[in-house]
Coordinates of C-alpha atoms in Angstrom, one line a residue:
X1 CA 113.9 114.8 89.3
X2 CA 110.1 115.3 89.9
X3 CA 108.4 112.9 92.2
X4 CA 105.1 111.7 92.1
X5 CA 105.1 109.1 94.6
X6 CA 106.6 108.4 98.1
X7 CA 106.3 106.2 100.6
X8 CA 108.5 105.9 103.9
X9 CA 109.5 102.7 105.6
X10 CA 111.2 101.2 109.0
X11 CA 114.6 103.6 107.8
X12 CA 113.9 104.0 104.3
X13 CA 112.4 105.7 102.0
X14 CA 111.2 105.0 97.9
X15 CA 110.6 107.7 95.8
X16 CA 109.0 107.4 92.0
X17 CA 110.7 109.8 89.5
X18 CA 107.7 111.1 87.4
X19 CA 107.8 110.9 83.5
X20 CA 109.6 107.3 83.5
X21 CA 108.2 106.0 86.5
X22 CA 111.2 104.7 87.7
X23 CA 111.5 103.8 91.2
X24 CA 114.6 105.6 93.6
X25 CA 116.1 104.5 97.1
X26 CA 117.0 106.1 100.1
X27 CA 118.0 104.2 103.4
X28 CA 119.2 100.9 105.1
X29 CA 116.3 98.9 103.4
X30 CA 115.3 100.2 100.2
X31 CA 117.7 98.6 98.0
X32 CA 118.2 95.5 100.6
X33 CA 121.1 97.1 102.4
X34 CA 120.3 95.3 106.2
X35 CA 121.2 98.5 108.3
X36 CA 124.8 98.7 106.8
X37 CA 126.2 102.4 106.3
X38 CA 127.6 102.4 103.0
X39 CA 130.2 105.0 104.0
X40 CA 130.5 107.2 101.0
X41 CA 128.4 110.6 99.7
X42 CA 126.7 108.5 96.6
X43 CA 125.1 105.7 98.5
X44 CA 123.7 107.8 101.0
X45 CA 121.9 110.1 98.0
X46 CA 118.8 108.3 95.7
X47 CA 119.6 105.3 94.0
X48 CA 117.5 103.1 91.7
X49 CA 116.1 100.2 92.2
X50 CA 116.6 97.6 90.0
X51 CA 113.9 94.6 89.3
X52 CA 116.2 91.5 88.8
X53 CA 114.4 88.8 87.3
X54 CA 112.4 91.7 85.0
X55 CA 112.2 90.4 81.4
X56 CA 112.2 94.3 80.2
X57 CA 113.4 97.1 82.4
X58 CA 110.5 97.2 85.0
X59 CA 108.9 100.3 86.6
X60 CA 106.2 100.4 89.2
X61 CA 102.3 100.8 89.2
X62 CA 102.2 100.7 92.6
X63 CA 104.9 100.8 95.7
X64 CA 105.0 100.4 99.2
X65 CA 107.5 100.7 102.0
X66 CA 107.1 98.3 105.4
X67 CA 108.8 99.1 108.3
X68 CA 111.6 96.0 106.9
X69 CA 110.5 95.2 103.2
X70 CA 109.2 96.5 100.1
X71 CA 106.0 95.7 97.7
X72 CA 105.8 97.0 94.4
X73 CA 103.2 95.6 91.3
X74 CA 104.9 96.3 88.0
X75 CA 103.5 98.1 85.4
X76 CA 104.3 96.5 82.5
X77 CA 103.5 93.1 83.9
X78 CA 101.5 93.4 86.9
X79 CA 103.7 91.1 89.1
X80 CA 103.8 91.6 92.8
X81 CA 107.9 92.0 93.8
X82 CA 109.1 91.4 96.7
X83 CA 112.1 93.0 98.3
X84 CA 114.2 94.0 101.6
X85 CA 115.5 93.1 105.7
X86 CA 114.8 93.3 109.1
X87 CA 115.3 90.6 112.1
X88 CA 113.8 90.0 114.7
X89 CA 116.7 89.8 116.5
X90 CA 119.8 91.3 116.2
X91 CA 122.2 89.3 113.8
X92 CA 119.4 87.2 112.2
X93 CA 117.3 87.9 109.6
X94 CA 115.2 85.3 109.0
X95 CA 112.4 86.9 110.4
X96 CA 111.2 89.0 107.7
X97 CA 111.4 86.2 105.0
X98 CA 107.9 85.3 105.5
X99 CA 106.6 88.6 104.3
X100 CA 108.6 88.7 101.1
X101 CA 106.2 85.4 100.0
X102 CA 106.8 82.1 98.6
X103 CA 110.0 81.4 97.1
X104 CA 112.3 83.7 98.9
X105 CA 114.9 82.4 101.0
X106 CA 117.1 83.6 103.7
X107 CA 119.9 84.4 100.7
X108 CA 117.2 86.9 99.2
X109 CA 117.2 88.8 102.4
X110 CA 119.6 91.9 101.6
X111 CA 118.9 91.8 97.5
X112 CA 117.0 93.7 95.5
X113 CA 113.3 93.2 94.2
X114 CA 112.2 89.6 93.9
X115 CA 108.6 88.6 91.6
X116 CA 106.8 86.2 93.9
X117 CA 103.8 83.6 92.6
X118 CA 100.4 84.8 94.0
X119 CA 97.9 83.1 93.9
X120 CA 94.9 84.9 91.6
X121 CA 95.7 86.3 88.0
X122 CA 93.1 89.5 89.6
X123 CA 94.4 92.9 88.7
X124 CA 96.1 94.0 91.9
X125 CA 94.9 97.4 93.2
X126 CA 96.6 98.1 96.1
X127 CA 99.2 96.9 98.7
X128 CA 100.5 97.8 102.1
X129 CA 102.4 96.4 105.0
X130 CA 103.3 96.2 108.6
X131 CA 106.9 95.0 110.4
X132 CA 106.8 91.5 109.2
X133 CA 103.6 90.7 106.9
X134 CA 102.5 91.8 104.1
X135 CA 98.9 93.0 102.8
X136 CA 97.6 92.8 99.3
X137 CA 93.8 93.6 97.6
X138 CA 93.3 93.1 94.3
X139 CA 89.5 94.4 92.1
X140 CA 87.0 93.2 93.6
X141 CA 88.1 94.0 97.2
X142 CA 89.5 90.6 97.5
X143 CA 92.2 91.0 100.8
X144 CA 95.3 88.5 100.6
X145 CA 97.7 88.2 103.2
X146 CA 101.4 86.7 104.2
X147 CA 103.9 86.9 106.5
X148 CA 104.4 86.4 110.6
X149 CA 101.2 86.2 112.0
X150 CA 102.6 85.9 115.9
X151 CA 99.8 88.3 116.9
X152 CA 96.6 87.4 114.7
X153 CA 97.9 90.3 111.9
X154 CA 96.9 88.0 108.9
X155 CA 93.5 88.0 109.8
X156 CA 93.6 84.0 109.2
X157 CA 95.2 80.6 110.7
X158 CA 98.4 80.1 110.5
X159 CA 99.4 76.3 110.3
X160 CA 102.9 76.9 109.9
X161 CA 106.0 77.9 112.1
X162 CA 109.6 79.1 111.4
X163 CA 112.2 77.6 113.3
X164 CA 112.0 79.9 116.6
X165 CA 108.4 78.2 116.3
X166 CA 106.7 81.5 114.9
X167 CA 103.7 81.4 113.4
X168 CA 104.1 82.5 110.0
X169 CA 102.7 81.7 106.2
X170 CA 104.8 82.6 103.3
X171 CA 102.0 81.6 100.8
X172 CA 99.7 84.9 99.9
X173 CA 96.3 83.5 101.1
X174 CA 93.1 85.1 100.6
X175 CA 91.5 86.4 104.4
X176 CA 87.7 85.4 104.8
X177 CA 87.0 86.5 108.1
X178 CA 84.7 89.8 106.1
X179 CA 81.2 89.5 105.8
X180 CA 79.9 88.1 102.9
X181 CA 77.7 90.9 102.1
X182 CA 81.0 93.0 102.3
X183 CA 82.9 94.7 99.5
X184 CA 86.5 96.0 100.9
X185 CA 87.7 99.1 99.1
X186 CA 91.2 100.2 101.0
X187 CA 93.5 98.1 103.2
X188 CA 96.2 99.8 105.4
X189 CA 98.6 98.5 107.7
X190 CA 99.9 99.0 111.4
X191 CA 102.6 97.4 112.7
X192 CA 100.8 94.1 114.0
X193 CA 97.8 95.0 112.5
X194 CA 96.2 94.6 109.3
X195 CA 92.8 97.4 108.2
X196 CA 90.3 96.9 105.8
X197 CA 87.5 99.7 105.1
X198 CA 85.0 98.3 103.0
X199 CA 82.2 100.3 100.9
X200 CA 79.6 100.6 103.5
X201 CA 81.9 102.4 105.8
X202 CA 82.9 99.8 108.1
X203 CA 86.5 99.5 109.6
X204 CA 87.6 95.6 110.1
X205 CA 91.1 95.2 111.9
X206 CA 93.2 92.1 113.2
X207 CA 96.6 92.0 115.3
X208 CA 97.4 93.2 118.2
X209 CA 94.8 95.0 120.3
X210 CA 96.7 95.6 124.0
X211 CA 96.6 99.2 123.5
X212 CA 92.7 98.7 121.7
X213 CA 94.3 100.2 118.8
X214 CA 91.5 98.2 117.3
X215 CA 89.1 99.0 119.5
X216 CA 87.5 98.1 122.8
X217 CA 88.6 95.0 124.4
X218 CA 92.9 94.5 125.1
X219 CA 92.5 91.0 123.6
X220 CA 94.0 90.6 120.5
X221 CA 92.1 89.5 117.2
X222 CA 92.8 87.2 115.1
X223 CA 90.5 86.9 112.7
X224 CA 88.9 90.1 110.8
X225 CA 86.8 92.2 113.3
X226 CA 84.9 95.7 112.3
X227 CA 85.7 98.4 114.7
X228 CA 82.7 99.8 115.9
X229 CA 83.8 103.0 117.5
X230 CA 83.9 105.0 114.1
X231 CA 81.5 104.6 111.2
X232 CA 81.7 106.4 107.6
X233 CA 85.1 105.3 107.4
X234 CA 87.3 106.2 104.0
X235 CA 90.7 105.3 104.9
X236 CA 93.1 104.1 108.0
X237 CA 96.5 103.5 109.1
X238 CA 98.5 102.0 111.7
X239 CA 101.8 103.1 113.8
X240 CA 103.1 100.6 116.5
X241 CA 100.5 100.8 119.3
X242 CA 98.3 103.4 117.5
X243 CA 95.5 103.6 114.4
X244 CA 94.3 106.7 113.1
X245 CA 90.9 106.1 111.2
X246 CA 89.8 109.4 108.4
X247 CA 86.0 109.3 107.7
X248 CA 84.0 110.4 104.6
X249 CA 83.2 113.7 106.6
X250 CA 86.9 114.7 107.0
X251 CA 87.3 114.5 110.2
X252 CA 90.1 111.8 111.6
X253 CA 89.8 109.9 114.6
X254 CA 92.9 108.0 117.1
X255 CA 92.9 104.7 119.1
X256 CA 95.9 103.2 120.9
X257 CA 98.1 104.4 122.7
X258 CA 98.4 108.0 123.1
X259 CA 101.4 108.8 125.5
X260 CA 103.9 110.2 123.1
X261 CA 101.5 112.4 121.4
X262 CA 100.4 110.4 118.7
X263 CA 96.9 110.2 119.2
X264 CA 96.5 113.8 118.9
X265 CA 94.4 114.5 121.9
X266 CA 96.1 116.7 124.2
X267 CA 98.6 116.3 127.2
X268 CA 98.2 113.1 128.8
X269 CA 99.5 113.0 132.0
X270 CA 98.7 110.0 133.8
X271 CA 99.1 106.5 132.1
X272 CA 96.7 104.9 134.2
X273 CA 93.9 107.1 132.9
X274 CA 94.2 106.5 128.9
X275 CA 92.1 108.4 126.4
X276 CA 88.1 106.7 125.6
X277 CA 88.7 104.2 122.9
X278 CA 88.4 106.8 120.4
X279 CA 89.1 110.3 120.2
X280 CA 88.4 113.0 117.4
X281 CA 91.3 114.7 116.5
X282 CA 91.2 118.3 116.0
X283 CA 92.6 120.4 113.2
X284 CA 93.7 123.7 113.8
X285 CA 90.9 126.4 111.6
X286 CA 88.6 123.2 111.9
X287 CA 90.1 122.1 108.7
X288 CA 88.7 118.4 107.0
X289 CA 91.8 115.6 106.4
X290 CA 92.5 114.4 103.3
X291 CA 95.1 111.6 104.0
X292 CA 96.1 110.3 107.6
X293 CA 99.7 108.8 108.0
X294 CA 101.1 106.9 110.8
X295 CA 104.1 106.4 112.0
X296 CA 105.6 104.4 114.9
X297 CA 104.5 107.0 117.6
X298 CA 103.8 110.0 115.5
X299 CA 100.9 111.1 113.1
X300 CA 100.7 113.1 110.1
X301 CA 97.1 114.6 108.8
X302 CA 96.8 115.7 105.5
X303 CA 94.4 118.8 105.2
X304 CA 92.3 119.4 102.2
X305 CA 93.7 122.7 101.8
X306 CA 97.2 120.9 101.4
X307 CA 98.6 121.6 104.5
X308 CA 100.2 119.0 106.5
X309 CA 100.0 118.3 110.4
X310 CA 102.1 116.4 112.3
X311 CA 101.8 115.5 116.2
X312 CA 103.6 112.4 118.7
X313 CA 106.9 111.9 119.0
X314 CA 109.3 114.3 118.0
X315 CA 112.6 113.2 119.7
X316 CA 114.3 112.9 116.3
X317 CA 112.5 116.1 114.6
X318 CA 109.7 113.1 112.9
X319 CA 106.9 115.8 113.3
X320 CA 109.2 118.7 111.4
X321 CA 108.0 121.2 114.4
X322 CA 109.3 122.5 117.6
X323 CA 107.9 119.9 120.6
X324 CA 106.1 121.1 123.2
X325 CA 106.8 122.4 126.5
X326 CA 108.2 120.2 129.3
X327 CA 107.3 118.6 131.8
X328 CA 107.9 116.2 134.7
X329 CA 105.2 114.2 135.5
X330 CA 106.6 112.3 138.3
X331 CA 108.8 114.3 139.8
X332 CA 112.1 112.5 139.8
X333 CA 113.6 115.8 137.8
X334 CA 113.1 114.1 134.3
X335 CA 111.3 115.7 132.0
X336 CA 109.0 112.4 130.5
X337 CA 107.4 115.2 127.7
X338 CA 110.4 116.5 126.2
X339 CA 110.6 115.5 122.2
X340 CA 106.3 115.6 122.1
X341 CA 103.8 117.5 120.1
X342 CA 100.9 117.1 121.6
X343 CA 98.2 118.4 119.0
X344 CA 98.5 119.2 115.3
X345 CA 100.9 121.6 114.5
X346 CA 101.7 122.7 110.7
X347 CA 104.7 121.6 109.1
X348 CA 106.5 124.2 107.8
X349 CA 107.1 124.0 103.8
X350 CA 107.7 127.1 101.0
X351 CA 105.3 128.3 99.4
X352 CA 107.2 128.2 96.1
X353 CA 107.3 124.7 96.7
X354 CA 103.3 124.7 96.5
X355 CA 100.3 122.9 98.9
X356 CA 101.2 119.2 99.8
X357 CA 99.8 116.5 97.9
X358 CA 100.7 113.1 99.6
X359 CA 101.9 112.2 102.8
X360 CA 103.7 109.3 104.6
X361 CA 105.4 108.4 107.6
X362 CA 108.3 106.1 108.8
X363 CA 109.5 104.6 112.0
X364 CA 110.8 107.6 113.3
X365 CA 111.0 110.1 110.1
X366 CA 108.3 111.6 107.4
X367 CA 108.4 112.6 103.8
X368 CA 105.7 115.2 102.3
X369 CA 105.4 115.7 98.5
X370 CA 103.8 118.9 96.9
X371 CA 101.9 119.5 94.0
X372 CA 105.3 120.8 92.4
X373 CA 106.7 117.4 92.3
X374 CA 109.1 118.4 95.4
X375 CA 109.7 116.2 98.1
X376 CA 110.7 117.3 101.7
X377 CA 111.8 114.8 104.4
X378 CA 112.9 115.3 107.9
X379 CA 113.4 113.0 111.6
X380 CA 115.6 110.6 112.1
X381 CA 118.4 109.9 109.4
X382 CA 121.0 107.4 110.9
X383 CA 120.8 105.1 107.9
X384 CA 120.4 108.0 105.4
X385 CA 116.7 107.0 105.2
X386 CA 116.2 110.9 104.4
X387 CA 118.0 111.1 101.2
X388 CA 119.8 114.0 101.9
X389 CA 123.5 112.7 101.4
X390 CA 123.9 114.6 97.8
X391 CA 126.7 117.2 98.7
X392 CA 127.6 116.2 101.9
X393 CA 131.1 115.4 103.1
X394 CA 131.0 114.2 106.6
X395 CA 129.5 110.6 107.0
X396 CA 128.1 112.6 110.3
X397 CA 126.1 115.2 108.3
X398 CA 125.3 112.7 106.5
X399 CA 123.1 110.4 109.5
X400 CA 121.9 113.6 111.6
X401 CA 118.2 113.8 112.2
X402 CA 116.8 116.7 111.0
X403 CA 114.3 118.8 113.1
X404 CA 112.8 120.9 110.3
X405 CA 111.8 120.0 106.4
X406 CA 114.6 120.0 104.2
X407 CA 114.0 119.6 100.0
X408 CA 116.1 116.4 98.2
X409 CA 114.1 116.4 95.2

């Protein structure tokens, strides 16, 4: 199979076979398993996933994975679908519902893709998504949005509640919080927060802002505000607490929280002195980004030569490098750095295999493509979210993190 698409979720992953398009699963979410080991070799290995209520056998124009549901647009139809689980506690899981849109109830939860009514018959150009809502632009730079909006991550009011008394909107609404004189061309996604770059070079953010992922100010937003530390912007993503922002120029710069590595910047050692609002990140050979990825508390850089960089956490192997040294900051004989990579380092990957092409980070794993159509994945893997199971006969080969890249297409 040659790819030529990815993109990693919470503990999943999807992967689009190239020639037919179709779309493959990997991981506790993917195909609406809710963090249930199917205990056998062939469920643990790719498996398709299937459009239900498609009229013709369905393949994707676009895909996204979410840290606990899925967004695809199809192609021969242009629907949005709708599809996955998560909870916001354990033993419910009511609490993704919201982002899986109008018409999707709590027996969806746990089935496979599911079209959902949106509200504009607008070409949809690109979607994303963060742990429990849902992002969507179509032409025009038009930005609609659904899902919990607990922490101002829509962008827009929220009149209604779920029945913990959460403020969510199931009903894909369009956000107007933009200037007028604004046209957005990319959207991204952190995991309370929802990005919008528009044309001019402006970065506008909502959600959650304790860690001023979204620049200065620990309040959070809740409407659409432009960040003003960084102009020129071209792209941005989010991780749980951090946002890494790539501008025209190449370069890449980090706000958030930064003390497991993920913004890129060096040893911190002191949580009570944080890192300015926004730091450049530095490349090793001075090399220009590409694509910026962002996981929950580690970072992936894309260089334009096709090299990729990873840096944060690396407990479970997520950055594909060895962690730096460690260290014990407070001297109770722990070491607090252990599992970290501090600044870029580059991920190892054959050279048969070719320079990467795309990028993208889970929760707590990442999965690189090259221009060969191979992809490599490696971190954590205790729901088989690295689709690595083909061959393997012990259920716990099958759920070991891996520290270094290993091929599964």
């Amino acid at each position: 199979m040659k790819s030529v698409g990815v993109s990693a979720g919470g503990e999943h992953t999807l992967i689009q076979r190239g020639g037919d398009g179709r779309l493959f699963s990997a991981g506790a979410c993917g195909l609406g398993w809710c963090r249930r080991h199917p205990l056998n070799d062939a469920l643990f290995a790719l498996r398709q996933v299937q459009f239900a209520n498609a009229a013709t056998e369905e393949t994707c124009r676009l895909f996204h994975a979410s840290y606990y549901h899925n967004l695809a647009v199809g192609a021969n139809t242009g629907k949005l679908y709708t599809w996955g689980c998560g909870t916001f506690t354990d033993g419910g899981m009511d609490g993704v519902i919201p982002a899986l849109g109008q018409g999707h109830s709590a027996e969806d939860v746990g089935e496979g893709p599911k079209a959902i009514d949106f509200p504009t018959k607008a070409q949809i150009e690109q979607i994303s998504g963060g742990a429990y809502h849902s992002i969507v632009m179509t032409k025009g730079g038009s930005i609609f949005t659904f899902g919990a909006g607990q922490l101002g991550q829509l962008g827009r009011p929220t009149a209604g509640k779920d029945a913990s008394g959460l403020p969510v909107d199931p009903i894909p609404k369009e956000v107007t919080g933009i200037p007028l004189h604004e046209t957005v061309k990319s959207i991204g996604a952190g995991f309370y927060n929802t990005l919008a770059v528009c044309r001019s070079g402006y970065l506008y953010c909502a959600g959650e802002n304790q860690n001023e992922q979204c620049g200065k100010g620990p309040e959070n937003l809740y409407n659409m505000t432009r960040v003003k530390e960084v102009n020129n912007v071209v792209s941005a993503e989010g991780g749980y607490c951090h946002t890494l922002i790539q501008t025209a120029a190449g370069k890449v710069f980090s706000m958030g929280c930064g003390f497991e590595g993920q913004r890129g910047v060096g040893v911190l050692d002191d949580e009570n002195s944080p890192p300015a609002t926004s730091t450049e990140v530095i490349l090793p050979n001075s090399e220009s980004a590409a694509q910026v990825a962002a996981g929950a508390n580690h970072s992936i850089i894309l260089s334009k030569t096709g090299t990729a960089y990873t840096f944060g956490a690396n407990d479970v192997g997520q950055c594909g490098v060895p962690s730096d040294f460690s260290k014990d900051i407070d001297g109770d004989g722990d070491d607090e750095n252990s599992g970290i990579v501090w600044s870029p380092k580059a991920v190892p990957i054959p050279a048969w295999a070719g320079p990467v092409t795309k990028v993208s980070a889970g929760y707590a794993h990442s999965v690189l493509t090259t221009r060969s159509g191979k992809v490599f994945s490696f971190g954590q893997n205790d729901n088989g979210q690295l689709g690595i199971g083909k061959g393997q006969d012990d259920i716990t080969d099958l759920t070991e993190s891996r520290h270094v890249p290993v091929q599964i297409v």
